[in-house]
mmCIF file of C-alpha atoms in Angstrom:
data_model
loop_
_atom_site.group_PDB
_atom_site.id
_atom_site.type_symbol
_atom_site.label_atom_id
_atom_site.label_comp_id
_atom_site.label_asym_id
_atom_site.label_seq_id
_atom_site.Cartn_x
_atom_site.Cartn_y
_atom_site.Cartn_z
ATOM 1 C CA MET A 1 13.422 167.810 -17.467
ATOM 2 C CA ALA A 2 13.520 171.174 -19.658
ATOM 3 C CA SER A 3 11.224 172.291 -21.226
ATOM 4 C CA VAL A 4 11.227 173.287 -24.435
ATOM 5 C CA ASP A 5 11.982 176.567 -25.622
ATOM 6 C CA SER A 6 9.850 177.708 -27.870
ATOM 7 C CA ARG A 7 11.713 180.498 -29.789
ATOM 8 C CA ARG A 8 15.083 177.542 -30.451
ATOM 9 C CA SER A 9 15.585 177.413 -33.813
ATOM 10 C CA GLU A 10 17.895 173.553 -33.819
ATOM 11 C CA PRO A 11 15.867 171.086 -32.843
ATOM 12 C CA ARG A 12 16.783 168.587 -30.133
ATOM 13 C CA SER A 13 18.924 164.908 -31.505
ATOM 14 C CA GLN A 14 16.627 161.512 -31.880
ATOM 15 C CA GLU A 15 18.395 160.414 -29.172
ATOM 16 C CA GLN A 16 17.528 163.792 -26.497
ATOM 17 C CA ARG A 17 14.040 163.125 -27.385
ATOM 18 C CA LYS A 18 13.574 159.572 -26.564
ATOM 19 C CA ARG A 19 15.508 159.740 -23.567
ATOM 20 C CA GLU A 20 13.924 162.820 -22.199
ATOM 21 C CA ALA A 21 10.332 161.601 -23.759
ATOM 22 C CA LEU A 22 11.493 157.883 -21.525
ATOM 23 C CA GLU A 23 11.558 160.495 -18.757
ATOM 24 C CA ARG A 24 8.317 161.567 -18.710
ATOM 25 C CA LEU A 25 6.408 158.105 -19.190
ATOM 26 C CA ALA A 26 8.386 157.334 -16.333
ATOM 27 C CA ARG A 27 7.262 160.928 -13.991
ATOM 28 C CA ASP A 28 4.420 162.064 -15.252
ATOM 29 C CA ILE A 29 1.096 160.851 -13.864
ATOM 30 C CA ASP A 30 -1.414 161.436 -16.704
ATOM 31 C CA VAL A 31 -2.164 161.042 -20.117
ATOM 32 C CA TRP A 32 -4.683 161.668 -22.978
ATOM 33 C CA VAL A 33 -6.700 158.446 -23.884
ATOM 34 C CA ALA A 34 -7.617 159.114 -27.539
ATOM 35 C CA THR A 35 -10.249 156.210 -28.955
ATOM 36 C CA ALA A 36 -12.563 155.739 -31.358
ATOM 37 C CA ASP A 37 -16.055 153.420 -31.382
ATOM 38 C CA GLY A 38 -17.069 151.015 -34.583
ATOM 39 C CA THR A 39 -18.875 153.684 -35.887
ATOM 40 C CA GLY A 40 -16.159 156.404 -35.608
ATOM 41 C CA GLU A 41 -17.024 158.651 -32.570
ATOM 42 C CA PRO A 42 -14.122 159.449 -31.019
ATOM 43 C CA CYS A 43 -13.878 159.618 -27.018
ATOM 44 C CA LEU A 44 -10.365 161.512 -25.438
ATOM 45 C CA VAL A 45 -10.404 161.501 -21.857
ATOM 46 C CA PRO A 46 -7.138 162.058 -19.233
ATOM 47 C CA LEU A 47 -6.380 158.605 -16.516
ATOM 48 C CA ALA A 48 -4.171 157.721 -14.616
ATOM 49 C CA PHE A 49 -1.363 155.615 -16.118
ATOM 50 C CA TRP A 50 2.462 153.780 -15.022
ATOM 51 C CA TRP A 51 4.503 153.132 -17.161
ATOM 52 C CA ASP A 52 6.580 149.783 -17.437
ATOM 53 C CA GLY A 53 9.775 150.362 -19.217
ATOM 54 C CA GLU A 54 7.780 149.117 -22.648
ATOM 55 C CA SER A 55 4.430 148.918 -21.778
ATOM 56 C CA VAL A 56 1.258 151.897 -20.638
ATOM 57 C CA TRP A 57 -0.265 150.252 -18.342
ATOM 58 C CA LEU A 58 -4.095 152.288 -18.101
ATOM 59 C CA ALA A 59 -7.180 150.818 -15.550
ATOM 60 C CA THR A 60 -10.514 152.586 -16.202
ATOM 61 C CA ARG A 61 -13.940 150.708 -16.715
ATOM 62 C CA ASP A 62 -15.086 148.624 -19.284
ATOM 63 C CA THR A 63 -18.139 149.970 -19.454
ATOM 64 C CA ASN A 64 -17.702 153.151 -20.189
ATOM 65 C CA PRO A 65 -16.370 154.400 -23.321
ATOM 66 C CA THR A 66 -12.478 154.281 -23.358
ATOM 67 C CA GLY A 67 -13.264 150.713 -21.876
ATOM 68 C CA ARG A 68 -15.437 149.613 -24.703
ATOM 69 C CA ASN A 69 -13.313 150.876 -27.717
ATOM 70 C CA LEU A 70 -10.459 149.613 -26.355
ATOM 71 C CA ILE A 71 -11.531 146.051 -25.616
ATOM 72 C CA ALA A 72 -13.315 146.063 -29.159
ATOM 73 C CA SER A 73 -10.406 148.070 -31.233
ATOM 74 C CA GLY A 74 -7.701 147.465 -29.469
ATOM 75 C CA ARG A 75 -6.659 150.726 -30.970
ATOM 76 C CA VAL A 76 -4.979 153.743 -28.180
ATOM 77 C CA ARG A 77 -3.154 157.354 -29.612
ATOM 78 C CA LEU A 78 -1.544 158.354 -25.955
ATOM 79 C CA SER A 79 -0.618 162.351 -25.532
ATOM 80 C CA PHE A 80 1.712 162.894 -22.532
ATOM 81 C CA GLY A 81 3.237 166.557 -22.282
ATOM 82 C CA PRO A 82 2.000 170.452 -23.501
ATOM 83 C CA THR A 83 1.620 170.561 -27.116
ATOM 84 C CA ARG A 84 5.107 172.023 -27.526
ATOM 85 C CA ASP A 85 6.832 170.161 -26.127
ATOM 86 C CA VAL A 86 4.359 166.433 -26.416
ATOM 87 C CA VAL A 87 5.244 162.314 -27.153
ATOM 88 C CA LEU A 88 2.633 160.868 -29.166
ATOM 89 C CA VAL A 89 1.939 156.908 -28.834
ATOM 90 C CA HIS A 90 0.145 154.844 -31.318
ATOM 91 C CA GLY A 91 -0.342 151.990 -29.495
ATOM 92 C CA THR A 92 -2.435 149.003 -29.463
ATOM 93 C CA ALA A 93 -4.141 147.425 -25.832
ATOM 94 C CA ARG A 94 -5.035 144.083 -24.467
ATOM 95 C CA MET A 95 -7.311 143.911 -21.861
ATOM 96 C CA LEU A 96 -6.707 142.467 -18.641
ATOM 97 C CA THR A 97 -9.348 142.311 -15.830
ATOM 98 C CA ARG A 98 -7.885 142.342 -11.922
ATOM 99 C CA GLU A 99 -8.134 138.999 -11.174
ATOM 100 C CA GLU A 100 -5.313 138.729 -14.808
ATOM 101 C CA LEU A 101 -3.271 141.676 -13.799
ATOM 102 C CA PRO A 102 -0.102 139.735 -12.720
ATOM 103 C CA GLU A 103 0.272 141.344 -8.887
ATOM 104 C CA GLU A 104 3.570 143.825 -8.923
ATOM 105 C CA VAL A 105 2.361 145.292 -11.840
ATOM 106 C CA GLY A 106 -1.202 146.722 -10.184
ATOM 107 C CA ASP A 107 1.196 147.763 -6.515
ATOM 108 C CA ALA A 108 3.501 150.112 -8.823
ATOM 109 C CA PHE A 109 0.201 151.611 -10.476
ATOM 110 C CA ALA A 110 -1.180 152.475 -7.170
ATOM 111 C CA ALA A 111 2.014 153.193 -5.811
ATOM 112 C CA LYS A 112 2.600 155.566 -8.608
ATOM 113 C CA ASP A 113 -0.782 157.203 -8.279
ATOM 114 C CA GLY A 114 -2.392 157.231 -4.949
ATOM 115 C CA TRP A 115 -5.692 155.100 -6.369
ATOM 116 C CA ASP A 116 -5.999 151.314 -7.068
ATOM 117 C CA PRO A 117 -8.315 150.546 -9.473
ATOM 118 C CA ARG A 118 -8.436 146.827 -8.182
ATOM 119 C CA LYS A 119 -9.848 147.530 -4.756
ATOM 120 C CA ASP A 120 -12.160 150.067 -6.270
ATOM 121 C CA HIS A 121 -15.857 148.991 -8.753
ATOM 122 C CA PRO A 122 -15.454 145.676 -9.929
ATOM 123 C CA SER A 123 -15.865 147.114 -13.712
ATOM 124 C CA TYR A 124 -12.968 148.690 -13.356
ATOM 125 C CA VAL A 125 -10.018 147.011 -15.085
ATOM 126 C CA PHE A 126 -6.232 147.279 -17.468
ATOM 127 C CA PHE A 127 -4.545 147.989 -20.677
ATOM 128 C CA GLN A 128 -1.486 147.036 -20.845
ATOM 129 C CA VAL A 129 -0.511 148.985 -24.171
ATOM 130 C CA ALA A 130 2.435 148.687 -26.324
ATOM 131 C CA PRO A 131 3.940 150.601 -28.399
ATOM 132 C CA GLN A 132 3.878 151.213 -32.044
ATOM 133 C CA VAL A 133 4.905 154.487 -32.896
ATOM 134 C CA LEU A 134 6.331 157.129 -30.790
ATOM 135 C CA GLN A 135 6.862 160.689 -31.899
ATOM 136 C CA ALA A 136 8.744 163.450 -29.506
ATOM 137 C CA TRP A 137 8.712 167.165 -30.561
ATOM 138 C CA GLY A 138 8.406 170.515 -29.714
ATOM 139 C CA THR A 139 8.384 173.314 -32.390
ATOM 140 C CA VAL A 140 8.297 173.154 -36.240
ATOM 141 C CA PRO A 141 11.421 172.991 -36.493
ATOM 142 C CA GLU A 142 11.211 169.654 -34.375
ATOM 143 C CA LEU A 143 8.495 168.605 -37.096
ATOM 144 C CA ALA A 144 11.174 166.434 -39.033
ATOM 145 C CA GLY A 145 13.211 163.528 -37.557
ATOM 146 C CA ARG A 146 10.346 163.741 -35.786
ATOM 147 C CA THR A 147 9.418 159.594 -35.562
ATOM 148 C CA LEU A 148 11.405 158.324 -32.865
ATOM 149 C CA MET A 149 9.972 154.018 -32.946
ATOM 150 C CA ARG A 150 7.295 152.766 -35.376
ATOM 151 C CA ASP A 151 6.741 148.895 -35.308
ATOM 152 C CA GLY A 152 7.349 148.541 -31.892
ATOM 153 C CA LYS A 153 11.280 148.911 -32.234
ATOM 154 C CA TRP A 154 13.503 151.693 -31.219
ATOM 155 C CA LEU A 155 14.797 154.347 -34.538
ATOM 156 C CA VAL A 156 17.421 156.098 -32.409
#
């Protein structure tokens, strides 16, 4: 995948941005995960993830702020890539214990990251994030048309 040229004056097409966003979801190892607690206190952490083609899968402890926030609200924002070639996902998350997790999901997550949360501390749980909004842009010329998915449906 080519990196966005910060000197580019013409935006990439939405089709190209979608293709490159999907490539990033399949290739990247980590994602910035933003949540907030009931008082609005933000929490931002990097986590490993796996993209199954429809959902982003995360693993974290149910006892840490990110896990607690996801359990309480199910609301999350994910940021992939550098600031000049970002894919931003607004999503809803549902928790699955390691016992509820489909084996193939756990196996794929572990194969991609090289770490298997199912074999780590018992407080690790998984979250399936369903994208509701997906945006992709590089620089100012790409701000228009950056929304590629809305209400969980691709616009392009």
